[in-house]
Amino acid sequence: MKWSVLVSACLLLLCFVAQAASETPAQLLVTKPRSEFDINHQYYTSLLKKALTKAAAGRAIPELKPTFAMEQGRALRELAKGESLDVFWVGTDLAKEQEFRAIRIPLERGLMGFRKFILRKDSIAKFNSIRSLQQLQQLTACQGAFWPDVEIMRSSGLKVEEAPVYENIFKQLLAGRCDYFPRGLHEGVIELEKRQALYPELVRYNKLMLHYPFAVYFFTRKENEALALWIEQGLEQMIDDGELLAHMQQQELTRHVFPLRHNSSDPWISIKNPLLSPDTPVTNSRYWFQPQDFKVDGK
């Protein structure tokens, strides 16, 4: 064999090895939990592991290695740099989908967009009189800084007080800097259970539903297309096999919401989400829960 041919063959082999290595990383960097109460972290990391396993097709499953705790703004900056974060789960918007590679499968079937409130106990009577968006506009919500919800709510005339640190939102609500903390249908109950000793004056308010189309996606850098496709294929297969819904029904974060319910006699306020990509298939029941899924009396 000529020397040039041998060199070419070796280079080709090295390319194949490098490509295989890039498609099957030994580990994936993820965030640490935001606090000792953060069960969301377990929900998403276990789902990510299941998706990778489901579509492995003989590839070694990367280890998920937590780096450090990050609020959303910091995490997105770290994801862009690619040094301490490879995959991040976060509420989607058009700007994120343009900057990163979004795996556009709602990780809780859009459950995050069905909101019930955390209130102070002394506010219950005030919220019992809320029947419309116009009435809700007179009150102030607490939300996290950099959360897409801030702009979504403000676009519908709702007042929002921002907090840069997630745990401080509960403190702001208790101190009266805002009137309510809208949480995904699955979040508020667990959050209060975990913090009962810290905030006994806070309660979950069940009579009012605020809804806007909203989804949490997995995101990678655009350069990580092979990884994104792997995760995407795994999630699609989990949907086909009923495993994504089963994951929701088994996880501590979400299992308590099943069966879905909201009394039709209680107020339901719907607003638009102007941050969603216009081609987001929010009416596709393969991926998204629909409002009618929550009706308990057939009306």
Short mmCIF file of C-alpha atoms in Angstrom, two decimals:
data_model
loop_
_atom_site.label_atom_id
_atom_site.label_comp_id
_atom_site.label_asym_id
_atom_site.label_seq_id
_atom_site.Cartn_x
_atom_site.Cartn_y
_atom_site.Cartn_z
CA MET A 1 0.00 0.00 0.00
CA LYS A 2 1.36 3.42 -0.89
CA TRP A 3 2.23 5.70 2.01
CA SER A 4 -0.27 8.36 0.89
CA VAL A 5 -3.09 5.83 0.76
CA LEU A 6 -2.20 4.54 4.24
CA VAL A 7 -2.18 8.08 5.64
CA SER A 8 -5.53 8.82 4.03
CA ALA A 9 -7.03 5.63 5.47
CA CYS A 10 -5.74 6.49 8.94
CA LEU A 11 -7.11 10.00 8.74
CA LEU A 12 -10.48 8.65 7.63
CA LEU A 13 -10.51 6.21 10.56
CA LEU A 14 -9.65 9.01 12.97
CA CYS A 15 -12.53 11.08 11.59
CA PHE A 16 -14.95 8.21 12.17
CA VAL A 17 -13.67 7.75 15.73
CA ALA A 18 -13.92 11.49 16.44
CA GLN A 19 -17.45 11.64 15.04
CA ALA A 20 -18.55 8.65 17.13
CA ALA A 21 -17.01 10.20 20.22
CA SER A 22 -18.76 13.51 19.59
CA GLU A 23 -22.11 11.75 19.21
CA THR A 24 -21.69 9.68 22.38
CA PRO A 25 -20.21 11.95 25.05
CA ALA A 26 -19.05 10.29 28.25
CA GLN A 27 -20.97 12.81 30.33
CA LEU A 28 -23.45 15.63 29.98
CA LEU A 29 -23.22 18.67 32.21
CA VAL A 30 -26.47 19.75 33.87
CA THR A 31 -27.32 22.16 36.67
CA LYS A 32 -27.50 21.24 40.32
CA PRO A 33 -30.87 21.60 42.09
CA ARG A 34 -31.72 25.22 42.89
CA SER A 35 -32.26 24.36 46.54
CA GLU A 36 -32.88 21.41 48.86
CA PHE A 37 -36.59 21.68 47.93
CA ASP A 38 -36.09 21.50 44.15
CA ILE A 39 -37.87 18.33 43.03
CA ASN A 40 -38.19 19.75 39.51
CA HIS A 41 -34.55 18.77 39.04
CA GLN A 42 -35.30 15.09 39.66
CA TYR A 43 -38.23 15.21 37.22
CA TYR A 44 -36.18 16.58 34.33
CA THR A 45 -32.92 14.73 34.88
CA SER A 46 -34.67 11.37 35.20
CA LEU A 47 -36.71 12.15 32.07
CA LEU A 48 -33.54 13.09 30.19
CA LYS A 49 -31.90 9.82 31.25
CA LYS A 50 -34.94 7.83 30.11
CA ALA A 51 -34.99 9.56 26.71
CA LEU A 52 -31.28 8.91 26.16
CA THR A 53 -31.73 5.27 27.15
CA LYS A 54 -34.81 4.82 24.98
CA ALA A 55 -33.05 5.91 21.77
CA ALA A 56 -29.53 4.75 22.60
CA ALA A 57 -29.42 2.20 19.75
CA GLY A 58 -26.29 0.64 21.17
CA ARG A 59 -24.62 3.88 22.23
CA ALA A 60 -23.24 4.25 25.75
CA ILE A 61 -25.54 6.37 27.93
CA PRO A 62 -23.72 9.52 29.07
CA GLU A 63 -23.47 10.22 32.78
CA LEU A 64 -25.43 13.30 33.87
CA LYS A 65 -22.97 15.38 35.86
CA PRO A 66 -24.40 18.31 37.92
CA THR A 67 -22.08 21.32 37.94
CA PHE A 68 -23.59 24.06 40.12
CA ALA A 69 -26.96 25.67 40.87
CA MET A 70 -28.01 28.42 38.45
CA GLU A 71 -30.98 30.69 37.99
CA GLN A 72 -32.35 30.84 34.45
CA GLY A 73 -30.40 33.86 33.23
CA ARG A 74 -27.06 32.44 34.37
CA ALA A 75 -27.88 28.98 33.03
CA LEU A 76 -28.64 30.30 29.56
CA ARG A 77 -25.36 32.21 29.49
CA GLU A 78 -23.49 29.08 30.55
CA LEU A 79 -25.29 26.99 27.93
CA ALA A 80 -24.24 29.47 25.26
CA LYS A 81 -20.61 29.21 26.38
CA GLY A 82 -20.73 25.43 26.49
CA GLU A 83 -18.23 25.09 29.32
CA SER A 84 -20.34 24.10 32.32
CA LEU A 85 -23.71 23.17 30.78
CA ASP A 86 -24.68 20.86 27.90
CA VAL A 87 -28.45 20.48 28.37
CA PHE A 88 -30.90 22.81 30.10
CA TRP A 89 -34.65 22.58 30.65
CA VAL A 90 -36.47 25.91 30.60
CA GLY A 91 -39.69 27.57 29.50
CA THR A 92 -39.48 28.24 25.80
CA ASP A 93 -39.82 31.45 23.82
CA LEU A 94 -38.93 32.50 20.28
CA ALA A 95 -35.65 34.14 21.31
CA LYS A 96 -34.36 30.97 22.99
CA GLU A 97 -35.40 28.85 20.01
CA GLN A 98 -33.41 31.14 17.73
CA GLU A 99 -30.28 31.11 19.89
CA PHE A 100 -30.24 27.45 20.93
CA ARG A 101 -31.32 24.07 19.60
CA ALA A 102 -34.76 23.51 21.10
CA ILE A 103 -36.10 19.97 21.38
CA ARG A 104 -39.67 21.06 20.79
CA ILE A 105 -41.50 18.45 22.82
CA PRO A 106 -43.26 19.79 25.96
CA LEU A 107 -41.74 17.93 28.87
CA GLU A 108 -44.97 18.14 30.92
CA ARG A 109 -47.39 18.23 27.97
CA GLY A 110 -47.85 21.97 28.50
CA LEU A 111 -48.98 21.50 32.11
CA MET A 112 -46.82 24.45 33.13
CA GLY A 113 -49.19 26.82 31.31
CA PHE A 114 -52.16 25.87 33.50
CA ARG A 115 -51.60 28.13 36.51
CA LYS A 116 -53.01 28.15 40.00
CA PHE A 117 -51.84 30.57 42.65
CA ILE A 118 -49.94 30.59 45.89
CA LEU A 119 -51.43 33.26 48.18
CA ARG A 120 -51.23 34.57 51.70
CA LYS A 121 -54.10 33.20 53.76
CA ASP A 122 -55.41 36.71 54.37
CA SER A 123 -55.86 37.19 50.60
CA ILE A 124 -58.31 34.34 50.01
CA ALA A 125 -61.44 36.49 50.37
CA LYS A 126 -60.06 39.02 47.88
CA PHE A 127 -59.38 36.30 45.30
CA ASN A 128 -62.81 34.77 45.80
CA SER A 129 -64.21 37.86 44.06
CA ILE A 130 -61.91 37.62 41.01
CA ARG A 131 -63.90 36.58 37.94
CA SER A 132 -62.15 38.31 35.04
CA LEU A 133 -58.82 39.39 33.60
CA GLN A 134 -59.70 43.01 34.31
CA GLN A 135 -60.03 42.28 38.03
CA LEU A 136 -56.77 40.32 38.09
CA GLN A 137 -55.00 43.26 36.44
CA GLN A 138 -55.52 45.26 39.63
CA LEU A 139 -53.27 42.89 41.58
CA THR A 140 -49.54 42.11 41.33
CA ALA A 141 -47.95 38.73 40.58
CA CYS A 142 -44.52 37.61 41.72
CA GLN A 143 -42.33 35.86 39.14
CA GLY A 144 -38.67 35.07 38.65
CA ALA A 145 -36.41 37.46 36.80
CA PHE A 146 -35.72 36.27 33.23
CA TRP A 147 -38.73 33.94 33.29
CA PRO A 148 -40.74 34.15 30.03
CA ASP A 149 -43.88 34.42 32.17
CA VAL A 150 -42.98 38.01 33.07
CA GLU A 151 -43.38 39.28 29.52
CA ILE A 152 -46.34 36.99 28.81
CA MET A 153 -48.28 38.34 31.77
CA ARG A 154 -47.34 41.96 31.17
CA SER A 155 -48.44 41.69 27.54
CA SER A 156 -51.96 41.05 28.88
CA GLY A 157 -51.86 43.99 31.26
CA LEU A 158 -50.98 42.03 34.38
CA LYS A 159 -48.65 43.62 36.91
CA VAL A 160 -45.53 41.64 37.82
CA GLU A 161 -42.88 42.00 40.51
CA GLU A 162 -39.64 40.19 39.62
CA ALA A 163 -37.22 38.37 41.94
CA PRO A 164 -33.76 37.31 40.75
CA VAL A 165 -33.58 34.32 43.14
CA TYR A 166 -36.30 31.65 43.08
CA GLU A 167 -36.45 31.06 46.84
CA ASN A 168 -36.88 34.79 47.46
CA ILE A 169 -40.20 34.81 45.60
CA PHE A 170 -41.88 33.16 48.58
CA LYS A 171 -40.37 35.79 50.87
CA GLN A 172 -41.62 38.62 48.64
CA LEU A 173 -45.12 37.18 48.62
CA LEU A 174 -45.13 36.81 52.39
CA ALA A 175 -43.87 40.39 52.79
CA GLY A 176 -46.71 41.75 50.63
CA ARG A 177 -44.56 42.95 47.72
CA CYS A 178 -46.94 41.01 45.47
CA ASP A 179 -50.40 39.47 45.83
CA TYR A 180 -50.02 36.05 44.21
CA PHE A 181 -47.44 33.63 42.79
CA PRO A 182 -48.79 31.81 39.71
CA ARG A 183 -47.45 28.26 39.52
CA GLY A 184 -47.89 25.40 37.10
CA LEU A 185 -50.76 23.15 38.14
CA HIS A 186 -48.29 20.56 39.40
CA GLU A 187 -45.91 22.92 41.21
CA GLY A 188 -47.70 24.83 43.96
CA VAL A 189 -48.87 21.94 46.13
CA ILE A 190 -45.44 20.34 46.34
CA GLU A 191 -43.64 23.66 46.76
CA LEU A 192 -45.76 24.52 49.79
CA GLU A 193 -45.45 21.05 51.29
CA LYS A 194 -41.67 21.33 51.15
CA ARG A 195 -41.72 24.80 52.73
CA GLN A 196 -44.57 24.41 55.22
CA ALA A 197 -42.34 25.09 58.22
CA LEU A 198 -40.93 28.24 56.62
CA TYR A 199 -44.14 29.75 55.24
CA PRO A 200 -47.20 28.49 57.14
CA GLU A 201 -49.09 31.66 56.13
CA LEU A 202 -49.00 30.70 52.42
CA VAL A 203 -51.65 28.51 50.76
CA ARG A 204 -52.50 27.07 47.38
CA TYR A 205 -55.63 28.69 45.88
CA ASN A 206 -57.57 26.23 43.70
CA LYS A 207 -60.65 28.13 42.54
CA LEU A 208 -59.07 30.19 39.76
CA MET A 209 -57.18 28.94 36.69
CA LEU A 210 -54.94 31.22 34.65
CA HIS A 211 -54.00 29.61 31.34
CA TYR A 212 -51.60 30.46 28.54
CA PRO A 213 -49.85 28.06 26.13
CA PHE A 214 -46.48 27.38 27.69
CA ALA A 215 -43.94 24.58 27.54
CA VAL A 216 -40.67 23.57 29.07
CA TYR A 217 -38.25 22.13 26.50
CA PHE A 218 -34.79 20.64 26.65
CA PHE A 219 -32.25 22.94 25.00
CA THR A 220 -28.73 22.30 23.72
CA ARG A 221 -26.32 24.43 21.73
CA LYS A 222 -26.98 24.38 18.01
CA GLU A 223 -23.60 22.73 17.51
CA ASN A 224 -24.88 19.73 19.50
CA GLU A 225 -27.33 18.59 16.81
CA ALA A 226 -26.47 14.90 17.22
CA LEU A 227 -27.24 15.08 20.94
CA ALA A 228 -30.46 17.03 20.32
CA LEU A 229 -31.65 14.43 17.81
CA TRP A 230 -30.87 11.64 20.25
CA ILE A 231 -32.95 13.27 23.00
CA GLU A 232 -35.72 14.12 20.54
CA GLN A 233 -35.96 10.58 19.21
CA GLY A 234 -36.04 9.22 22.75
CA LEU A 235 -38.90 11.51 23.77
CA GLU A 236 -40.88 10.66 20.63
CA GLN A 237 -40.49 6.95 21.36
CA MET A 238 -41.56 7.54 24.96
CA ILE A 239 -44.72 9.26 23.71
CA ASP A 240 -45.43 6.36 21.33
CA ASP A 241 -45.08 3.85 24.15
CA GLY A 242 -47.00 5.89 26.72
CA GLU A 243 -43.88 6.29 28.85
CA LEU A 244 -43.87 10.10 28.95
CA LEU A 245 -47.36 10.21 30.43
CA ALA A 246 -46.41 7.37 32.78
CA HIS A 247 -43.40 9.40 33.89
CA MET A 248 -45.72 12.27 34.79
CA GLN A 249 -48.05 9.96 36.67
CA GLN A 250 -45.19 8.49 38.72
CA GLN A 251 -43.00 11.48 39.57
CA GLU A 252 -43.42 13.33 42.86
CA LEU A 253 -43.59 16.65 41.01
CA THR A 254 -46.60 15.76 38.85
CA ARG A 255 -48.37 12.61 39.99
CA HIS A 256 -50.76 14.41 42.36
CA VAL A 257 -52.51 16.32 39.51
CA PHE A 258 -54.01 13.16 38.01
CA PRO A 259 -56.80 12.89 37.14
CA LEU A 260 -56.79 16.44 35.75
CA ARG A 261 -59.65 18.56 37.02
CA HIS A 262 -61.01 22.09 37.29
CA ASN A 263 -64.63 22.81 38.15
CA SER A 264 -66.29 24.65 35.29
CA SER A 265 -68.14 26.86 37.77
CA ASP A 266 -64.82 28.32 38.93
CA PRO A 267 -63.17 31.15 36.95
CA TRP A 268 -60.89 30.27 34.04
CA ILE A 269 -58.88 33.18 32.61
CA SER A 270 -57.03 32.61 29.33
CA ILE A 271 -54.39 34.96 27.94
CA LYS A 272 -52.14 34.79 24.89
CA ASN A 273 -48.48 33.89 24.81
CA PRO A 274 -46.87 36.26 22.29
CA LEU A 275 -43.43 34.71 22.88
CA LEU A 276 -44.24 31.34 21.35
CA SER A 277 -42.96 30.52 17.90
CA PRO A 278 -45.99 30.89 15.59
CA ASP A 279 -45.67 27.31 14.36
CA THR A 280 -45.88 25.81 17.87
CA PRO A 281 -48.56 23.07 17.59
CA VAL A 282 -50.41 23.91 20.81
CA THR A 283 -53.62 22.21 19.63
CA ASN A 284 -51.84 18.91 18.88
CA SER A 285 -52.97 16.57 21.66
CA ARG A 286 -50.05 14.22 20.97
CA TYR A 287 -47.81 16.72 22.75
CA TRP A 288 -50.08 19.19 24.60
CA PHE A 289 -52.84 18.89 27.16
CA GLN A 290 -55.95 20.77 26.01
CA PRO A 291 -58.30 22.88 28.19
CA GLN A 292 -61.07 20.32 27.77
CA ASP A 293 -58.86 17.72 29.46
CA PHE A 294 -59.49 19.55 32.77
CA LYS A 295 -63.29 19.62 32.71
CA VAL A 296 -64.82 17.38 35.35
CA ASP A 297 -68.52 17.76 34.63
CA GLY A 298 -68.65 17.41 30.84
CA LYS A 299 -69.57 21.06 30.23
#
